[in-house]
mmCIF file of C-alpha atoms in Angstrom:
data_model
loop_
_atom_site.group_PDB
_atom_site.id
_atom_site.type_symbol
_atom_site.label_atom_id
_atom_site.label_comp_id
_atom_site.label_asym_id
_atom_site.label_seq_id
_atom_site.Cartn_x
_atom_site.Cartn_y
_atom_site.Cartn_z
ATOM 1 C CA UNK A 1 170.705 86.223 41.687
ATOM 2 C CA UNK A 2 169.815 82.544 41.604
ATOM 3 C CA UNK A 3 170.332 79.495 39.411
ATOM 4 C CA UNK A 4 167.517 77.191 38.352
ATOM 5 C CA UNK A 5 167.798 74.463 35.699
ATOM 6 C CA UNK A 6 170.901 76.139 34.278
ATOM 7 C CA UNK A 7 168.934 79.395 33.941
ATOM 8 C CA UNK A 8 170.436 82.393 35.720
ATOM 9 C CA UNK A 9 168.092 85.185 36.765
ATOM 10 C CA UNK A 10 168.529 88.468 38.606
ATOM 11 C CA UNK A 11 165.650 90.862 39.129
ATOM 12 C CA UNK A 12 165.108 94.223 40.792
ATOM 13 C CA UNK A 13 162.668 97.086 40.388
ATOM 14 C CA UNK A 14 164.578 98.727 37.566
ATOM 15 C CA UNK A 15 166.586 95.856 36.038
ATOM 16 C CA UNK A 16 166.077 92.222 35.088
ATOM 17 C CA UNK A 17 168.989 90.141 33.795
ATOM 18 C CA UNK A 18 168.397 86.633 32.509
ATOM 19 C CA UNK A 19 170.704 84.020 31.043
ATOM 20 C CA UNK A 20 168.207 81.702 29.421
ATOM 21 C CA UNK A 21 168.344 78.394 27.584
ATOM 22 C CA UNK A 22 164.623 78.589 26.884
ATOM 23 C CA UNK A 23 163.135 81.847 25.639
ATOM 24 C CA UNK A 24 159.629 80.693 24.752
ATOM 25 C CA UNK A 25 157.232 83.461 25.752
ATOM 26 C CA UNK A 26 153.717 84.417 24.636
ATOM 27 C CA UNK A 27 153.004 87.758 22.927
ATOM 28 C CA UNK A 28 153.423 90.644 25.340
ATOM 29 C CA UNK A 29 154.053 94.394 25.481
ATOM 30 C CA UNK A 30 156.353 96.316 27.804
ATOM 31 C CA UNK A 31 155.502 99.677 29.324
ATOM 32 C CA UNK A 32 156.655 103.010 27.920
ATOM 33 C CA UNK A 33 159.576 103.206 30.371
ATOM 34 C CA UNK A 34 161.044 99.769 29.647
ATOM 35 C CA UNK A 35 163.664 98.606 27.149
ATOM 36 C CA UNK A 36 164.396 94.950 26.401
ATOM 37 C CA UNK A 37 167.542 93.636 24.740
ATOM 38 C CA UNK A 38 168.199 89.973 24.060
ATOM 39 C CA UNK A 39 171.553 88.805 22.710
ATOM 40 C CA UNK A 40 171.804 85.292 21.261
ATOM 41 C CA UNK A 41 175.041 83.738 22.485
ATOM 42 C CA UNK A 42 174.606 80.453 20.599
ATOM 43 C CA UNK A 43 171.880 78.459 18.860
ATOM 44 C CA UNK A 44 168.871 79.883 17.098
ATOM 45 C CA UNK A 45 165.259 80.790 17.740
ATOM 46 C CA UNK A 46 162.347 82.760 16.338
ATOM 47 C CA UNK A 47 160.727 85.988 17.407
ATOM 48 C CA UNK A 48 157.738 87.970 16.210
ATOM 49 C CA UNK A 49 157.861 91.755 16.592
ATOM 50 C CA UNK A 50 154.873 93.887 15.603
ATOM 51 C CA UNK A 51 153.567 91.026 13.484
ATOM 52 C CA UNK A 52 156.839 90.417 11.586
ATOM 53 C CA UNK A 53 158.709 87.123 12.100
ATOM 54 C CA UNK A 54 162.480 87.014 12.504
ATOM 55 C CA UNK A 55 164.825 84.043 12.786
ATOM 56 C CA UNK A 56 167.498 84.947 15.311
ATOM 57 C CA UNK A 57 170.907 83.271 15.590
ATOM 58 C CA UNK A 58 174.262 83.550 17.305
ATOM 59 C CA UNK A 59 175.391 87.179 17.519
ATOM 60 C CA UNK A 60 171.937 88.645 16.936
ATOM 61 C CA UNK A 61 170.736 91.435 19.198
ATOM 62 C CA UNK A 62 166.965 91.951 19.530
ATOM 63 C CA UNK A 63 165.921 95.445 20.628
ATOM 64 C CA UNK A 64 162.398 95.945 21.953
ATOM 65 C CA UNK A 65 161.433 99.537 22.668
ATOM 66 C CA UNK A 66 158.227 100.801 24.224
ATOM 67 C CA UNK A 67 154.859 99.485 23.068
ATOM 68 C CA UNK A 68 156.102 96.807 20.686
ATOM 69 C CA UNK A 69 154.264 93.490 20.627
ATOM 70 C CA UNK A 70 156.728 90.610 20.687
ATOM 71 C CA UNK A 71 157.016 86.913 21.397
ATOM 72 C CA UNK A 72 159.752 84.270 21.290
ATOM 73 C CA UNK A 73 159.653 80.578 20.518
ATOM 74 C CA UNK A 74 162.560 78.179 20.211
ATOM 75 C CA UNK A 75 162.438 74.607 18.981
ATOM 76 C CA UNK A 76 166.201 74.011 19.215
ATOM 77 C CA UNK A 77 168.916 74.659 21.770
ATOM 78 C CA UNK A 78 169.690 78.297 22.451
ATOM 79 C CA UNK A 79 171.727 80.357 24.903
ATOM 80 C CA UNK A 80 170.848 84.014 25.489
ATOM 81 C CA UNK A 81 171.444 86.989 27.714
ATOM 82 C CA UNK A 82 168.429 89.236 28.218
ATOM 83 C CA UNK A 83 168.362 92.698 29.782
ATOM 84 C CA UNK A 84 165.116 94.471 30.625
ATOM 85 C CA UNK A 85 165.752 97.837 32.205
ATOM 86 C CA UNK A 86 163.636 100.733 33.343
ATOM 87 C CA UNK A 87 164.259 104.401 32.734
ATOM 88 C CA UNK A 88 165.106 104.621 36.452
ATOM 89 C CA UNK A 89 168.229 102.483 35.909
ATOM 90 C CA UNK A 90 169.815 105.085 33.633
ATOM 91 C CA UNK A 91 167.902 107.907 32.017
ATOM 92 C CA UNK A 92 170.766 108.513 29.574
ATOM 93 C CA UNK A 93 170.790 104.913 28.322
ATOM 94 C CA UNK A 94 167.000 104.772 28.200
ATOM 95 C CA UNK A 95 166.827 108.004 26.192
ATOM 96 C CA UNK A 96 169.150 106.591 23.538
ATOM 97 C CA UNK A 97 166.788 103.694 22.791
ATOM 98 C CA UNK A 98 163.640 105.751 23.248
ATOM 99 C CA UNK A 99 164.863 108.499 20.897
ATOM 100 C CA UNK A 100 165.986 106.159 18.102
ATOM 101 C CA UNK A 101 164.269 103.626 15.911
ATOM 102 C CA UNK A 102 165.893 100.390 14.779
ATOM 103 C CA UNK A 103 164.911 98.808 11.479
ATOM 104 C CA UNK A 104 165.069 95.903 11.560
ATOM 105 C CA UNK A 105 164.874 95.483 15.349
ATOM 106 C CA UNK A 106 167.297 92.539 15.021
ATOM 107 C CA UNK A 107 170.945 93.542 14.559
ATOM 108 C CA UNK A 108 173.828 91.111 14.135
ATOM 109 C CA UNK A 109 176.839 92.162 16.236
ATOM 110 C CA UNK A 110 178.810 88.907 15.981
ATOM 111 C CA UNK A 111 181.924 90.734 14.737
ATOM 112 C CA UNK A 112 182.046 92.753 17.948
ATOM 113 C CA UNK A 113 181.109 89.979 20.324
ATOM 114 C CA UNK A 114 184.653 89.690 21.674
ATOM 115 C CA UNK A 115 184.160 93.089 23.342
ATOM 116 C CA UNK A 116 181.224 91.750 25.340
ATOM 117 C CA UNK A 117 182.383 88.207 26.091
ATOM 118 C CA UNK A 118 184.554 89.043 29.156
ATOM 119 C CA UNK A 119 181.706 91.068 30.680
ATOM 120 C CA UNK A 120 179.208 88.258 30.087
ATOM 121 C CA UNK A 121 181.627 85.731 31.627
ATOM 122 C CA UNK A 122 181.961 87.898 34.735
ATOM 123 C CA UNK A 123 178.226 88.567 34.847
ATOM 124 C CA UNK A 124 177.436 84.852 34.562
ATOM 125 C CA UNK A 125 179.773 84.169 37.470
ATOM 126 C CA UNK A 126 178.046 86.835 39.562
ATOM 127 C CA UNK A 127 174.596 85.502 38.671
ATOM 128 C CA UNK A 128 175.637 82.055 39.871
ATOM 129 C CA UNK A 129 176.802 83.446 43.217
ATOM 130 C CA UNK A 130 173.924 83.659 45.664
ATOM 131 C CA UNK A 131 175.662 86.243 47.831
ATOM 132 C CA UNK A 132 176.336 88.672 44.980
ATOM 133 C CA UNK A 133 175.172 92.278 45.325
ATOM 134 C CA UNK A 134 172.492 93.758 43.068
ATOM 135 C CA UNK A 135 174.679 96.831 42.612
ATOM 136 C CA UNK A 136 177.162 94.631 40.746
ATOM 137 C CA UNK A 137 174.445 93.506 38.311
ATOM 138 C CA UNK A 138 173.486 97.090 37.632
ATOM 139 C CA UNK A 139 177.086 98.110 37.025
ATOM 140 C CA UNK A 140 177.649 95.232 34.591
ATOM 141 C CA UNK A 141 174.342 95.929 32.833
ATOM 142 C CA UNK A 142 175.186 99.589 32.275
ATOM 143 C CA UNK A 143 178.612 98.656 30.884
ATOM 144 C CA UNK A 144 177.024 96.115 28.517
ATOM 145 C CA UNK A 145 174.338 98.536 27.319
ATOM 146 C CA UNK A 146 176.846 101.339 26.745
ATOM 147 C CA UNK A 147 179.134 99.026 24.748
ATOM 148 C CA UNK A 148 176.136 97.814 22.705
ATOM 149 C CA UNK A 149 175.231 101.431 21.900
ATOM 150 C CA UNK A 150 178.811 102.018 20.672
ATOM 151 C CA UNK A 151 178.620 98.850 18.541
ATOM 152 C CA UNK A 152 175.239 99.863 17.083
ATOM 153 C CA UNK A 153 176.430 103.380 16.230
ATOM 154 C CA UNK A 154 179.574 102.026 14.583
ATOM 155 C CA UNK A 155 177.674 99.312 12.712
ATOM 156 C CA UNK A 156 174.893 101.584 11.481
ATOM 157 C CA UNK A 157 177.471 103.767 9.732
ATOM 158 C CA UNK A 158 179.045 100.821 7.880
ATOM 159 C CA UNK A 159 176.200 98.320 7.425
ATOM 160 C CA UNK A 160 173.496 99.216 4.917
ATOM 161 C CA UNK A 161 171.191 96.573 6.375
ATOM 162 C CA UNK A 162 170.955 98.494 9.665
ATOM 163 C CA UNK A 163 168.957 101.713 9.900
ATOM 164 C CA UNK A 164 169.274 103.573 13.193
ATOM 165 C CA UNK A 165 167.391 106.847 13.039
ATOM 166 C CA UNK A 166 166.982 109.626 15.567
ATOM 167 C CA UNK A 167 163.310 110.401 16.038
ATOM 168 C CA UNK A 168 162.039 113.874 15.216
ATOM 169 C CA UNK A 169 160.324 115.868 17.945
ATOM 170 C CA UNK A 170 156.935 115.532 16.269
ATOM 171 C CA UNK A 171 157.262 111.719 16.202
ATOM 172 C CA UNK A 172 158.036 111.686 19.910
ATOM 173 C CA UNK A 173 155.055 113.969 20.463
ATOM 174 C CA UNK A 174 152.820 111.705 18.349
ATOM 175 C CA UNK A 175 153.877 108.647 20.356
ATOM 176 C CA UNK A 176 153.212 110.438 23.630
ATOM 177 C CA UNK A 177 149.807 111.640 22.420
ATOM 178 C CA UNK A 178 148.845 108.042 21.577
ATOM 179 C CA UNK A 179 150.048 106.811 24.964
ATOM 180 C CA UNK A 180 148.095 109.500 26.828
ATOM 181 C CA UNK A 181 144.889 109.378 24.753
ATOM 182 C CA UNK A 182 144.462 105.767 23.559
ATOM 183 C CA UNK A 183 141.202 105.360 25.504
ATOM 184 C CA UNK A 184 139.599 108.102 23.362
ATOM 185 C CA UNK A 185 138.222 107.732 19.841
ATOM 186 C CA UNK A 186 141.076 109.679 18.222
ATOM 187 C CA UNK A 187 142.132 109.653 14.555
ATOM 188 C CA UNK A 188 145.266 110.384 12.551
ATOM 189 C CA UNK A 189 143.881 113.885 11.982
ATOM 190 C CA UNK A 190 143.608 114.475 15.737
ATOM 191 C CA UNK A 191 147.176 113.329 16.304
ATOM 192 C CA UNK A 192 148.516 115.353 13.373
ATOM 193 C CA UNK A 193 146.713 118.481 14.570
ATOM 194 C CA UNK A 194 148.173 118.053 18.030
ATOM 195 C CA UNK A 195 151.781 117.730 16.782
ATOM 196 C CA UNK A 196 151.377 120.382 14.069
ATOM 197 C CA UNK A 197 152.022 118.470 10.838
ATOM 198 C CA UNK A 198 149.889 117.324 7.907
ATOM 199 C CA UNK A 199 148.175 113.941 8.468
ATOM 200 C CA UNK A 200 149.686 112.450 5.309
ATOM 201 C CA UNK A 201 153.183 113.539 6.329
ATOM 202 C CA UNK A 202 152.701 112.174 9.834
ATOM 203 C CA UNK A 203 151.485 108.831 8.476
ATOM 204 C CA UNK A 204 154.364 108.385 6.034
ATOM 205 C CA UNK A 205 157.038 109.531 8.499
ATOM 206 C CA UNK A 206 155.695 107.308 11.280
ATOM 207 C CA UNK A 207 155.611 104.264 9.018
ATOM 208 C CA UNK A 208 159.135 104.969 7.767
ATOM 209 C CA UNK A 209 160.616 105.400 11.248
ATOM 210 C CA UNK A 210 158.765 102.663 13.131
ATOM 211 C CA UNK A 211 157.862 100.126 10.470
ATOM 212 C CA UNK A 212 154.192 100.232 11.537
ATOM 213 C CA UNK A 213 151.374 102.699 10.945
ATOM 214 C CA UNK A 214 150.416 105.238 13.553
ATOM 215 C CA UNK A 215 146.961 103.623 13.887
ATOM 216 C CA UNK A 216 148.649 100.275 14.516
ATOM 217 C CA UNK A 217 150.763 101.946 17.210
ATOM 218 C CA UNK A 218 147.663 103.531 18.758
ATOM 219 C CA UNK A 219 145.961 100.143 18.854
ATOM 220 C CA UNK A 220 149.046 98.559 20.460
ATOM 221 C CA UNK A 221 148.825 101.208 23.208
ATOM 222 C CA UNK A 222 145.212 100.110 23.696
ATOM 223 C CA UNK A 223 146.255 96.465 23.742
ATOM 224 C CA UNK A 224 148.861 97.205 26.404
ATOM 225 C CA UNK A 225 146.082 98.469 28.668
ATOM 226 C CA UNK A 226 143.792 95.589 27.700
ATOM 227 C CA UNK A 227 146.411 92.940 28.538
ATOM 228 C CA UNK A 228 147.079 94.581 31.907
ATOM 229 C CA UNK A 229 143.349 94.390 32.678
ATOM 230 C CA UNK A 230 143.234 90.750 31.583
ATOM 231 C CA UNK A 231 146.262 90.040 33.779
ATOM 232 C CA UNK A 232 145.019 91.783 36.885
ATOM 233 C CA UNK A 233 141.230 91.790 36.899
ATOM 234 C CA UNK A 234 138.336 89.429 36.358
ATOM 235 C CA UNK A 235 136.433 91.728 34.019
ATOM 236 C CA UNK A 236 134.205 90.793 31.066
ATOM 237 C CA UNK A 237 135.987 91.139 27.727
ATOM 238 C CA UNK A 238 133.385 93.666 26.566
ATOM 239 C CA UNK A 239 134.198 95.934 29.505
ATOM 240 C CA UNK A 240 137.919 95.502 28.902
ATOM 241 C CA UNK A 241 137.566 96.397 25.222
ATOM 242 C CA UNK A 242 135.698 99.664 25.885
ATOM 243 C CA UNK A 243 137.977 100.602 28.806
ATOM 244 C CA UNK A 244 140.953 100.231 26.433
ATOM 245 C CA UNK A 245 139.543 102.567 23.773
ATOM 246 C CA UNK A 246 138.077 100.090 21.293
ATOM 247 C CA UNK A 247 134.707 101.037 19.883
ATOM 248 C CA UNK A 248 133.310 97.503 19.737
ATOM 249 C CA UNK A 249 134.105 94.033 21.019
ATOM 250 C CA UNK A 250 134.325 92.843 17.415
ATOM 251 C CA UNK A 251 137.054 95.409 16.628
ATOM 252 C CA UNK A 252 138.840 94.520 19.861
ATOM 253 C CA UNK A 253 138.871 90.800 19.034
ATOM 254 C CA UNK A 254 140.021 91.402 15.453
ATOM 255 C CA UNK A 255 142.896 93.735 16.363
ATOM 256 C CA UNK A 256 143.948 91.634 19.352
ATOM 257 C CA UNK A 257 144.208 88.555 17.130
ATOM 258 C CA UNK A 258 146.111 90.460 14.446
ATOM 259 C CA UNK A 259 148.677 92.079 16.762
ATOM 260 C CA UNK A 260 149.039 89.460 19.500
ATOM 261 C CA UNK A 261 148.651 86.316 17.403
ATOM 262 C CA UNK A 262 145.844 84.950 19.575
ATOM 263 C CA UNK A 263 142.364 85.942 20.723
ATOM 264 C CA UNK A 264 141.790 87.732 24.051
ATOM 265 C CA UNK A 265 140.331 84.559 25.578
ATOM 266 C CA UNK A 266 143.276 82.477 24.332
ATOM 267 C CA UNK A 267 145.643 85.040 25.831
ATOM 268 C CA UNK A 268 143.781 84.839 29.124
ATOM 269 C CA UNK A 269 144.254 81.074 29.193
ATOM 270 C CA UNK A 270 147.971 81.423 28.410
ATOM 271 C CA UNK A 271 148.407 83.897 31.257
#
């Protein structure tokens, strides 16, 4: 762990912990085995998740599950703790977030913050100690995540504004099919046939559970691959678009702009 400009950061292969006073970040997408949680300790900011804008404030928890486009921008002072963990950190904790949907993906847990405050105080102390062991970070992170799960489960049963839903097997299968076949020219009918439900039922259930259409999700899977190519290779945008499953550069540019909030070339400059 190290301290830089009052920002504490710890990073390993399967866990990143950040205490940030600046959370500005361009649109990006995590991999299918990554969960991100950001808790606002004080102040306020803005985030955009799957094209929807949210104003986040003290006590708000932002949950980003696999293949969700998201960005943050703050114009005022803010203090946050952010946890990005891989499935390899804890398969049990990962499965909870992967097997549930959260609508909205911003949940206020201010009434339960006193449960977390002592852990955050101890974690902040450890992050500021250069000799601290990464095993300590992982232990604290798992305690925090488990307590957050308990808070979410308790809150979802008493707060009508929170919807936490367990995903059906066919929705998990539909997600996986999109992740494994995004480079192909597949349709809702192909996905529905694969998971064994009617296309109309699949479309309505997917929209209800995830807040986006299944075609939007499929395109976000394609964008995940496209952004990784933009990040790592000097390829022409036309080649990137076809390699990511888009049928034309025009479609690629249009969907990229819609989901990421900028054009592919603008994104390349940001990176």
